[in-house]
């Protein structure tokens, strides 16, 4: 039987580097199998991602002019160009590209479009006789819990009491919430994100309207959640595999090589708290003081706390002098993947974004889970700490959600202590998960299965 002809796939991710990059990683996996990719990207951002295109003969970039919206800096295109408070205006600007996208789709005629936050896209593609797939760069657990809960509630506004109880048939018992998390998750239903639309609705309308839904993940880890979503929403759910970045020729900056090589293997704590959403000052200080309290050398990549322009002005008095030679607080972008690969790094304190979790799992450093307030971060932390037991979550106050320097120190010491019983269990489970994720045929078989299911949409 002849192999089916390659597909022509258009990629239209949300205008954030944390979405554009994994979409391009997936594009490389699909191009390797002969599929043609048309990648829609803000025009001034193109140069930042060009080097990741491993198949320029099959992956073509289509620069998108992002309209200016009142309140945005001139030439702002992605979330990395603006402070967190202005991110909803990037969504407004993206929505204003709809007519241009329609013209482009009519011109290039793809068979299917992958999207995430563009809730209006499925209606547009349906009118053009093009399939749509909402490809969510997260693991499916958040959609399985909150998306299915909303779907089954038939449009009712969900309260914290509603969210406390998993939706009927949810395939897991490990998801438990703090009281402050329940309040937050209920409030996010009404966070405006662009003109006339709430953040949750952007995703939920897309999930409801698309021809299919896709996630990062594999059946062995995420299958029960994917199957549940498929049942509740009544449409195909495709898992692309972990979509690990391909090795590049990029090397770690010399300043980090020089600093890290001064410490024993597995002795450094690396803390990276995401590129968006800074901490309040009190939590910023507790995190740094907790790192100091461990007694381990540490490298913390953090944004300045809310209300501060720089890291330096927010540091505790005398802190730099106390940590000199054994600690660094760094306020700019850092080569996280390469830092995690360095043998001196023994512990990774993460905000629990899906990409960071994966990068931590495929390396030998141990995970300390400190989720930000975001549904996917919270659920990733619970699944990794309670279900798979591959990391230790930092304790927080039930009502206020605050962590302390002592709770940060405690979690780091557990995973770094060879004699600690919990630490031993976590390290053993992490090693098993790492071996599984890096097994030779896992990702290849996942992407092959993903492609086969794409053909079934036609």
mmCIF file of C-alpha atoms in Angstrom, residues 138-153 158 162-177 185-186 204 222-233 374-376 378-380:
data_model
loop_
_atom_site.group_PDB
_atom_site.id
_atom_site.type_symbol
_atom_site.label_atom_id
_atom_site.label_comp_id
_atom_site.label_asym_id
_atom_site.label_seq_id
_atom_site.Cartn_x
_atom_site.Cartn_y
_atom_site.Cartn_z
ATOM 1 C CA UNK A 138 0.688 22.007 27.572
ATOM 2 C CA UNK A 139 0.097 18.498 28.807
ATOM 3 C CA UNK A 140 -3.623 17.569 28.703
ATOM 4 C CA UNK A 141 -4.292 17.341 32.446
ATOM 5 C CA UNK A 142 -5.437 20.980 32.790
ATOM 6 C CA UNK A 143 -7.927 20.728 29.917
ATOM 7 C CA UNK A 144 -9.069 17.331 31.202
ATOM 8 C CA UNK A 145 -9.930 18.858 34.574
ATOM 9 C CA UNK A 146 -10.999 22.463 33.979
ATOM 10 C CA UNK A 147 -12.023 22.328 30.324
ATOM 11 C CA UNK A 148 -14.123 19.213 30.806
ATOM 12 C CA UNK A 149 -15.601 20.584 34.036
ATOM 13 C CA UNK A 150 -16.733 23.687 32.137
ATOM 14 C CA UNK A 151 -18.085 21.606 29.248
ATOM 15 C CA UNK A 152 -20.059 19.343 31.577
ATOM 16 C CA UNK A 153 -21.415 22.311 33.560
ATOM 17 C CA UNK A 158 -17.818 27.843 38.101
ATOM 18 C CA UNK A 162 -17.405 23.598 41.915
ATOM 19 C CA UNK A 163 -13.715 23.367 41.019
ATOM 20 C CA UNK A 164 -12.841 21.501 44.218
ATOM 21 C CA UNK A 165 -14.623 18.395 42.934
ATOM 22 C CA UNK A 166 -13.190 16.787 39.759
ATOM 23 C CA UNK A 167 -15.541 16.467 36.782
ATOM 24 C CA UNK A 168 -17.508 13.244 36.559
ATOM 25 C CA UNK A 169 -15.323 10.442 35.226
ATOM 26 C CA UNK A 170 -12.022 12.305 35.644
ATOM 27 C CA UNK A 171 -9.346 9.580 35.535
ATOM 28 C CA UNK A 172 -7.176 10.636 38.465
ATOM 29 C CA UNK A 173 -7.409 11.250 42.201
ATOM 30 C CA UNK A 174 -4.084 13.062 42.695
ATOM 31 C CA UNK A 175 -5.319 16.573 41.837
ATOM 32 C CA UNK A 176 -5.964 18.392 45.107
ATOM 33 C CA UNK A 177 -6.040 22.171 45.457
ATOM 34 C CA UNK A 185 -8.942 29.249 39.356
ATOM 35 C CA UNK A 186 -12.516 30.469 39.829
ATOM 36 C CA UNK A 204 -12.449 26.725 25.606
ATOM 37 C CA UNK A 222 -1.014 11.382 29.400
ATOM 38 C CA UNK A 223 -3.257 8.816 27.716
ATOM 39 C CA UNK A 224 -6.014 8.713 30.379
ATOM 40 C CA UNK A 225 -6.403 12.516 30.268
ATOM 41 C CA UNK A 226 -6.449 12.575 26.444
ATOM 42 C CA UNK A 227 -9.032 9.782 26.299
ATOM 43 C CA UNK A 228 -11.219 11.625 28.807
ATOM 44 C CA UNK A 229 -11.107 14.872 26.786
ATOM 45 C CA UNK A 230 -11.971 12.920 23.639
ATOM 46 C CA UNK A 231 -15.021 11.431 25.369
ATOM 47 C CA UNK A 232 -16.282 14.702 26.868
ATOM 48 C CA UNK A 233 -15.723 16.912 23.801
ATOM 49 C CA UNK A 374 -1.658 29.136 36.562
ATOM 50 C CA UNK A 375 -3.910 26.130 36.062
ATOM 51 C CA UNK A 376 -1.326 24.156 34.094
ATOM 52 C CA UNK A 378 -0.564 23.895 39.529
ATOM 53 C CA UNK A 379 -1.683 20.636 37.931
ATOM 54 C CA UNK A 380 1.753 19.815 36.550
#
